[in-house]
mmCIF file of C-alpha atoms in Angstrom:
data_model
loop_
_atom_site.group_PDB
_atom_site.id
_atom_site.type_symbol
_atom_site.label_atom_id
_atom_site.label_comp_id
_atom_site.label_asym_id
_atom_site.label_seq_id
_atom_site.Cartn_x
_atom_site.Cartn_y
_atom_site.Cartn_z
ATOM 1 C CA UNK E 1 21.202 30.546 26.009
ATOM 2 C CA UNK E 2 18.198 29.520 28.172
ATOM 3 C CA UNK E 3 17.272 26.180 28.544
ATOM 4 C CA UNK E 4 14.022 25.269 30.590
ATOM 5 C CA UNK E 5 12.237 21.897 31.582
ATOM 6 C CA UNK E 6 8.967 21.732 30.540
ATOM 7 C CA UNK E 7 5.996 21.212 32.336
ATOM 8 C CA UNK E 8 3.846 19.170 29.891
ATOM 9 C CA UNK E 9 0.681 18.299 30.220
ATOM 10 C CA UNK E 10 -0.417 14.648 30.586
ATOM 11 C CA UNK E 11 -3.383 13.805 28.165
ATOM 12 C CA UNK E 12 -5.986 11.689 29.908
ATOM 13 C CA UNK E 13 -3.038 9.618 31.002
ATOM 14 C CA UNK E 14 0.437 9.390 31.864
ATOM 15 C CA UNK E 15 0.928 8.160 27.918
ATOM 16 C CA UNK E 16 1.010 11.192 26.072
ATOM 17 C CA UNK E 17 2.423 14.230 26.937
ATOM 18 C CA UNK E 18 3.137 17.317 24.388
ATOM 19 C CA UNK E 19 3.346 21.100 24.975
ATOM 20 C CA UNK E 20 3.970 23.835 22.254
ATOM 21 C CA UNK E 21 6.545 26.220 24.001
ATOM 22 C CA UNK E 22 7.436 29.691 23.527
ATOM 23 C CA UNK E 23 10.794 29.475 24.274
ATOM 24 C CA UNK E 24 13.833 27.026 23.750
ATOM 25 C CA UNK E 25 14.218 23.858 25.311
ATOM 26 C CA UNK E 26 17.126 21.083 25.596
ATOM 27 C CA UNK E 27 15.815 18.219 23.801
ATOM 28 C CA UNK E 28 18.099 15.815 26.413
ATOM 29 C CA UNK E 29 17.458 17.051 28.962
ATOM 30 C CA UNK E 30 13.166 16.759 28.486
ATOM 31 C CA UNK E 31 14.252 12.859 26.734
ATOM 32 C CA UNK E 32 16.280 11.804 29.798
ATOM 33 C CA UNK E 33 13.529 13.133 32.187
ATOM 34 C CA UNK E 34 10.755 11.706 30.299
ATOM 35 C CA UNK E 35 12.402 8.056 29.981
ATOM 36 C CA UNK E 36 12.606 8.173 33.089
ATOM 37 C CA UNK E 37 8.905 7.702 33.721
ATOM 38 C CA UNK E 38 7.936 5.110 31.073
ATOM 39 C CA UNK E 39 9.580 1.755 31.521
ATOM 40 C CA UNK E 40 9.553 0.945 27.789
ATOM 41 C CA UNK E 41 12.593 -1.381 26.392
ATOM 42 C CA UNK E 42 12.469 0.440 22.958
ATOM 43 C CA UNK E 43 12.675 3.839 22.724
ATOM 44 C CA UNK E 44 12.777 6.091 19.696
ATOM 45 C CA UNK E 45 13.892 9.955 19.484
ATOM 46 C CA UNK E 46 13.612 12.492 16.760
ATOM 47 C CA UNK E 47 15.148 16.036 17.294
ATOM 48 C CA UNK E 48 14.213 18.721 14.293
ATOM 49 C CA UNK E 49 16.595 21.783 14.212
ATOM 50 C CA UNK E 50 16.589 25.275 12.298
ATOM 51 C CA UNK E 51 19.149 24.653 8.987
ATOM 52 C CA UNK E 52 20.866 27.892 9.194
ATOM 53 C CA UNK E 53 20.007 28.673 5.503
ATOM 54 C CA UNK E 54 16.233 29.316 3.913
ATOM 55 C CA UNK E 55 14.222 27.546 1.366
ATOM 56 C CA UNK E 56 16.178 29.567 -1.467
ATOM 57 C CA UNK E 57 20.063 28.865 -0.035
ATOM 58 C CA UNK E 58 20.517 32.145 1.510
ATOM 59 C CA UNK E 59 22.046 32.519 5.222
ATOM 60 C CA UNK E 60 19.392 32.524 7.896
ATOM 61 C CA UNK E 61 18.878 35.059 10.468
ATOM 62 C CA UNK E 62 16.106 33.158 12.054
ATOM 63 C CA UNK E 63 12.667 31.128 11.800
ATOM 64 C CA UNK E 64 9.569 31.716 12.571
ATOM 65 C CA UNK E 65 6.641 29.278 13.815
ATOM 66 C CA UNK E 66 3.125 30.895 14.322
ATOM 67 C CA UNK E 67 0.118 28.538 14.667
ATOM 68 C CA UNK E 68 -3.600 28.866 15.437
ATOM 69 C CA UNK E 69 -3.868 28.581 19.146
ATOM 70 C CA UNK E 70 -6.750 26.437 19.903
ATOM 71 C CA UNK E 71 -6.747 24.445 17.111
ATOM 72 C CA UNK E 72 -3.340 23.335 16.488
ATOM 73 C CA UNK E 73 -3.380 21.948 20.170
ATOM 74 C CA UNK E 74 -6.930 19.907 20.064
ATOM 75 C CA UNK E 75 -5.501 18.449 16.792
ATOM 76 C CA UNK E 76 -2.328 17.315 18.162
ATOM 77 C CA UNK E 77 -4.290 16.178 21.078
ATOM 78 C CA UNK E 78 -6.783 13.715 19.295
ATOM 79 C CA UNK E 79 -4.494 12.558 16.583
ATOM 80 C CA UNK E 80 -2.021 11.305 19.961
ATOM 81 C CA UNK E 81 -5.259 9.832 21.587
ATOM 82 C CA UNK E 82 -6.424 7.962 18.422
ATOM 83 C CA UNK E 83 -2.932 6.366 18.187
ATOM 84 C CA UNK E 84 -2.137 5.485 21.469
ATOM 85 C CA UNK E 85 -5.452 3.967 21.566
ATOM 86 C CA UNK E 86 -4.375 1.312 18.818
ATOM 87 C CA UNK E 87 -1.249 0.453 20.501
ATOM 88 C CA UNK E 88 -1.668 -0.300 24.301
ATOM 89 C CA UNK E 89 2.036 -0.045 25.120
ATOM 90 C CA UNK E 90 3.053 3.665 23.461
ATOM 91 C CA UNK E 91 4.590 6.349 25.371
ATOM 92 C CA UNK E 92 4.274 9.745 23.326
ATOM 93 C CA UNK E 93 6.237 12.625 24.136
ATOM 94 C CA UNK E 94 6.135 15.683 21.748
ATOM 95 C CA UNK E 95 7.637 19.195 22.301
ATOM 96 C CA UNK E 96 6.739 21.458 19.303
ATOM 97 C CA UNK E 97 8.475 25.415 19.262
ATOM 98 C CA UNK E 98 6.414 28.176 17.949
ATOM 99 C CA UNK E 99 8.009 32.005 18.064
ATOM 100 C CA UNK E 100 11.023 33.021 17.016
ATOM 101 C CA UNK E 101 14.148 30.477 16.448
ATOM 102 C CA UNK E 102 17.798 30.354 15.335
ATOM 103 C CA UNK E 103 19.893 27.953 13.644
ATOM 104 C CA UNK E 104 20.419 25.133 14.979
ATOM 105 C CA UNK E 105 17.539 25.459 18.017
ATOM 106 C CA UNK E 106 15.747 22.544 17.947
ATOM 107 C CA UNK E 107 11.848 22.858 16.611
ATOM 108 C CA UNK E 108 10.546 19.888 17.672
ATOM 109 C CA UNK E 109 11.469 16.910 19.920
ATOM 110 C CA UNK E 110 9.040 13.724 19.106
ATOM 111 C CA UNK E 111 9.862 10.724 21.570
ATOM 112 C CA UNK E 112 8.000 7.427 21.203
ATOM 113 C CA UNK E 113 8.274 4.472 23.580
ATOM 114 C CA UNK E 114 6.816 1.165 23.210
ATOM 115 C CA UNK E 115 7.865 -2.591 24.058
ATOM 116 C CA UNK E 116 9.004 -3.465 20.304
ATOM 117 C CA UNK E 117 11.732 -1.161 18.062
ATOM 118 C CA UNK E 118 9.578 -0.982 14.911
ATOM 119 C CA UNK E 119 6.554 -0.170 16.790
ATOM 120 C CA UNK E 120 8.530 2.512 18.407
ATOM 121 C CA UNK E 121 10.281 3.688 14.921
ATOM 122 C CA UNK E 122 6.954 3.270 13.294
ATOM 123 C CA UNK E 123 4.673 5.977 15.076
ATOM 124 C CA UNK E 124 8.192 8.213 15.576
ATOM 125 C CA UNK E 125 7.789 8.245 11.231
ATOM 126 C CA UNK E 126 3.869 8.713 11.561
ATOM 127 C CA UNK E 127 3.357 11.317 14.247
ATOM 128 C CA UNK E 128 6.777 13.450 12.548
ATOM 129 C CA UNK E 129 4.495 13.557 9.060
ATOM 130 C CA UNK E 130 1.274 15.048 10.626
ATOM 131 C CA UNK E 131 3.017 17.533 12.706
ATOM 132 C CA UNK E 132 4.814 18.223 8.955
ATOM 133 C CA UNK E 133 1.226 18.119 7.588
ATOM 134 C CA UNK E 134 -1.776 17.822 9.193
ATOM 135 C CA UNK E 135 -1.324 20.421 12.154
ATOM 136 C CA UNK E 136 -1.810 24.341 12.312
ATOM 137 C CA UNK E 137 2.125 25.454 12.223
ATOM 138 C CA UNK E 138 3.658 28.235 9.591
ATOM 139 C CA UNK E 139 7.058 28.376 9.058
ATOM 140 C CA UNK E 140 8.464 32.380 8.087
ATOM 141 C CA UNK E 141 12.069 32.598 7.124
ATOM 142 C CA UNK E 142 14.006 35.689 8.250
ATOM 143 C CA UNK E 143 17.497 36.502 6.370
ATOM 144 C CA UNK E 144 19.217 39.610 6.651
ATOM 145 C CA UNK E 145 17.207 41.175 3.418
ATOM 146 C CA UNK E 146 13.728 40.258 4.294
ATOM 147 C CA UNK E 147 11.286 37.641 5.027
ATOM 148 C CA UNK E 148 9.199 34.777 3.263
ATOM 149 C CA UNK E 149 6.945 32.268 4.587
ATOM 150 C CA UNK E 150 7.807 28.825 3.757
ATOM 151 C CA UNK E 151 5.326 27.383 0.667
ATOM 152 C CA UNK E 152 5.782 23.779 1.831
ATOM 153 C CA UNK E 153 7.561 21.167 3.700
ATOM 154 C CA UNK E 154 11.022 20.178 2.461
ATOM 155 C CA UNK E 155 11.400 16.183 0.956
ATOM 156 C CA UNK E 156 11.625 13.261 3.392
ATOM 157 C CA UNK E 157 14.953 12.484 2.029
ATOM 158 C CA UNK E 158 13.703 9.129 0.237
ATOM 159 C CA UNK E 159 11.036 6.947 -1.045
ATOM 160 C CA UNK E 160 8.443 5.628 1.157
ATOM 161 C CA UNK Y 1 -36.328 37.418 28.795
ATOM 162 C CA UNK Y 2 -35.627 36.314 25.288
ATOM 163 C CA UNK Y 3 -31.997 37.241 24.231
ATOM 164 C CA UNK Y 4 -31.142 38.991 20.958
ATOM 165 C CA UNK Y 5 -29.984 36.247 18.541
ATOM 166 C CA UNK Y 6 -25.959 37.669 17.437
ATOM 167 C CA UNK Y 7 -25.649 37.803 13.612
ATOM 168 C CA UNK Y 8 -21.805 38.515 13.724
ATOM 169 C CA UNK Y 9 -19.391 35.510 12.502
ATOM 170 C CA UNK Y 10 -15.837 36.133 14.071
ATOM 171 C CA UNK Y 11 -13.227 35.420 10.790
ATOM 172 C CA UNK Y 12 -9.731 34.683 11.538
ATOM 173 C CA UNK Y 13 -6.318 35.042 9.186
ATOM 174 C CA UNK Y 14 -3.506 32.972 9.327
ATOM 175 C CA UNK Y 15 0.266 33.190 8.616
ATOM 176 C CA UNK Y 16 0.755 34.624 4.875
ATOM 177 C CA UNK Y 17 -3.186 35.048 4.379
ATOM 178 C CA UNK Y 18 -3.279 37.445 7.207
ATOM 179 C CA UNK Y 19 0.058 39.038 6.446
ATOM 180 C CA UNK Y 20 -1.597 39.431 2.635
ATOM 181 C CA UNK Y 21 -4.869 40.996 3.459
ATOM 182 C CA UNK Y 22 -3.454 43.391 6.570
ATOM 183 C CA UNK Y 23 -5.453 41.840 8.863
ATOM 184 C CA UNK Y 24 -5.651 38.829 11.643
ATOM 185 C CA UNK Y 25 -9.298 38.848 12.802
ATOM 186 C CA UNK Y 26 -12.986 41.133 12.697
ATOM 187 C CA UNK Y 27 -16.578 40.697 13.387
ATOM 188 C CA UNK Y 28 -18.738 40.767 10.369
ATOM 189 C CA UNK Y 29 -22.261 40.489 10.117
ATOM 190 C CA UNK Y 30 -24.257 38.218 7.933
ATOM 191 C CA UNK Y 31 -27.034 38.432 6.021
ATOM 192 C CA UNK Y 32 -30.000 36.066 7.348
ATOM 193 C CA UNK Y 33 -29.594 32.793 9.527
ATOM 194 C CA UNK Y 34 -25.970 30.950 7.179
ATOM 195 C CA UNK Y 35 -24.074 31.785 5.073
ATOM 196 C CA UNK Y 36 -21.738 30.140 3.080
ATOM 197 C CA UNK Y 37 -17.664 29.927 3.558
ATOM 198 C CA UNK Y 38 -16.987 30.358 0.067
ATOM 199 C CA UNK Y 39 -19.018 33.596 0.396
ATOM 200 C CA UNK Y 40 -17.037 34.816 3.557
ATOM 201 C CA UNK Y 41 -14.078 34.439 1.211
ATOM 202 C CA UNK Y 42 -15.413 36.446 -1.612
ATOM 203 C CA UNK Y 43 -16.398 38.920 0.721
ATOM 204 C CA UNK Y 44 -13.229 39.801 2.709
ATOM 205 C CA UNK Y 45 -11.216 38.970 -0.402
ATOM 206 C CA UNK Y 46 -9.242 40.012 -2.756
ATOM 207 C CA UNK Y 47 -7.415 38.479 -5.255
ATOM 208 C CA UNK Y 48 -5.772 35.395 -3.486
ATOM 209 C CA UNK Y 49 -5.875 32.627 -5.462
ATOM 210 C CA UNK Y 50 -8.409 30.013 -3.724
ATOM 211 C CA UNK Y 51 -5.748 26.761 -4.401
ATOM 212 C CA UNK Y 52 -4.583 25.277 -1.709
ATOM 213 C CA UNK Y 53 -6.164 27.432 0.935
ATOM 214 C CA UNK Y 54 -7.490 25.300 4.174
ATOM 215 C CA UNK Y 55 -10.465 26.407 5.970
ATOM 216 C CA UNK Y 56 -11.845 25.748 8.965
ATOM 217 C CA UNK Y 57 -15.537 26.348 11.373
ATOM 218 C CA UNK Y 58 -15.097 26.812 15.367
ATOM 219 C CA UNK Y 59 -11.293 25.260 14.687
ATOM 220 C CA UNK Y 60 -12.520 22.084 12.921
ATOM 221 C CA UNK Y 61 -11.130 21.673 9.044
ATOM 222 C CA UNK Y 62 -14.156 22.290 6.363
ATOM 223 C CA UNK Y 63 -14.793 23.232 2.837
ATOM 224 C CA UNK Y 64 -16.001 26.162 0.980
ATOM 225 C CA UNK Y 65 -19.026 24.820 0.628
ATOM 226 C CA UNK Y 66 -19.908 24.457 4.043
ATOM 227 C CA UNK Y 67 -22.204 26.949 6.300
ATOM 228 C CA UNK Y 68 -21.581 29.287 8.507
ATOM 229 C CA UNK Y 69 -23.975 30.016 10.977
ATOM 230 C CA UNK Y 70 -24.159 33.121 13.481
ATOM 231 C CA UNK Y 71 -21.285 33.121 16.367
ATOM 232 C CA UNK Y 72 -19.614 30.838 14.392
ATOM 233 C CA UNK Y 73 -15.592 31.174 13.966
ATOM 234 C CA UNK Y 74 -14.440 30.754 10.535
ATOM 235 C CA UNK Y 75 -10.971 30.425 9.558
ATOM 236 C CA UNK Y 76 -8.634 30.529 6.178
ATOM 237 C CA UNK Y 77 -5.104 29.517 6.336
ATOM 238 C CA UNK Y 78 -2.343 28.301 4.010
ATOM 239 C CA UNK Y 79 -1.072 25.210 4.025
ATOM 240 C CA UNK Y 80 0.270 23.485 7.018
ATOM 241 C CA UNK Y 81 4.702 23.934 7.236
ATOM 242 C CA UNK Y 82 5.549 22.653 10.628
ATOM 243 C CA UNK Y 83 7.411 19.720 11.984
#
């Protein structure tokens, strides 16, 4: 298996940094690296993998992310902007797969620094929904009889 | 020397939209100086339902009311499944 650092962009500052990458990435590797350049006290981490079964139970080959290039990255870009604009002391870090991926590859690594816990927790929650549903990313399912694209997001697991 | 004005609109497919109508992107041309996105859709469409489709102009989210205008990018798409 390949595993690769990633050379993210900074955006404006040395606060945000995300990157949508084409190929798989060790989500512990880019967290160690990363909290290694913000000197946050609390520091939040959220690591998405592929289930290795699809939306109707059956065993998954593999997943597919497309998105619309462009636009999916100027949305993620603003939304980051706007929030660390309200909260002086957040460090974003957000790694986003599109392409092909197999169970258990991670999808997406969201990491979220800031000088308090539940401000760190808080914006981890926030930015994980809009990637889920405000930004340009379409999930296709693969098994070993065909393909369907994913209709929507699965449950958050509880009441907010 | 005065430039030909472009009356093409580029319009762009995504994920099960563009996998439904065989296509990802074309050129079409448009009658006078807007038109409107709900009339793109009529036009290139087919019988996909219009619920829950998201549209967009030049990469920012619209409606179907809004206009088009010449050189302009328009965009359908399903909803959003990421994260």
């Amino acid at each position: 298996m390949r595993w690769h650092l990633c050379q993210c962009l900074p955006v404006d500052n040395l606060r945000i940094k995300f990157k949508i990458l084409e190929e798989t990435f060790n989500p512990y590797k880019e967290f160690e690296l990363w909290e290694k350049v913000n000197k946050n006290s609390a520091n939040s981490f959220f690591i998405g993998r592929v289930r290795p079964f699809d939306q109707f139970g059956n065993d998954l080959k593999k997943l597919e992310i497309v998105h619309y290039k462009g636009m999916t990255e100027n949305y993620i870009k603003k939304y980051l902007m706007k929030i660390s604009e309200k909260q002086d002391d957040l460090c974003i870090f957000l790694l986003h797969r599109i392409g092909f991926i197999y169970p258990n590859e991670p999808i997406i690594l969201i990491a979220v620094s800031a000088n308090h816990r539940g401000i760190a927790n808080k914006y981890l929650q926030e930015i994980l929904e809009f990637t889920k549903y405000k930004v340009p990313f379409w999930k296709k399912e693969w098994t070993f009889k065909g393909s369907s694209w994913v209709k929507k997001n699965t449950d958050l697991g509880f009441e907010l | 020397m005065e430039t030909e004005k472009s009356n093409k609109i580029k319009v762009v497919l995504l994920s099960s939209i563009a996998e439904d109508l065989g296509w990802n992107e074309k050129f079409l041309t448009i009658e006078g100086s807007q038109m409107q996105v709900f009339s793109v859709w009529n036009l290139i469409n087919s019988n996909l339902p219009q619920d829950n489709i998201i549209v967009s102009i030049n990469q920012e989210i619209t409606d179907m009311d809004a206009m088009i205008n010449p050189d302009d990018e328009v965009a359908f798409m399903p909803m959003f499944t990421g994260g």
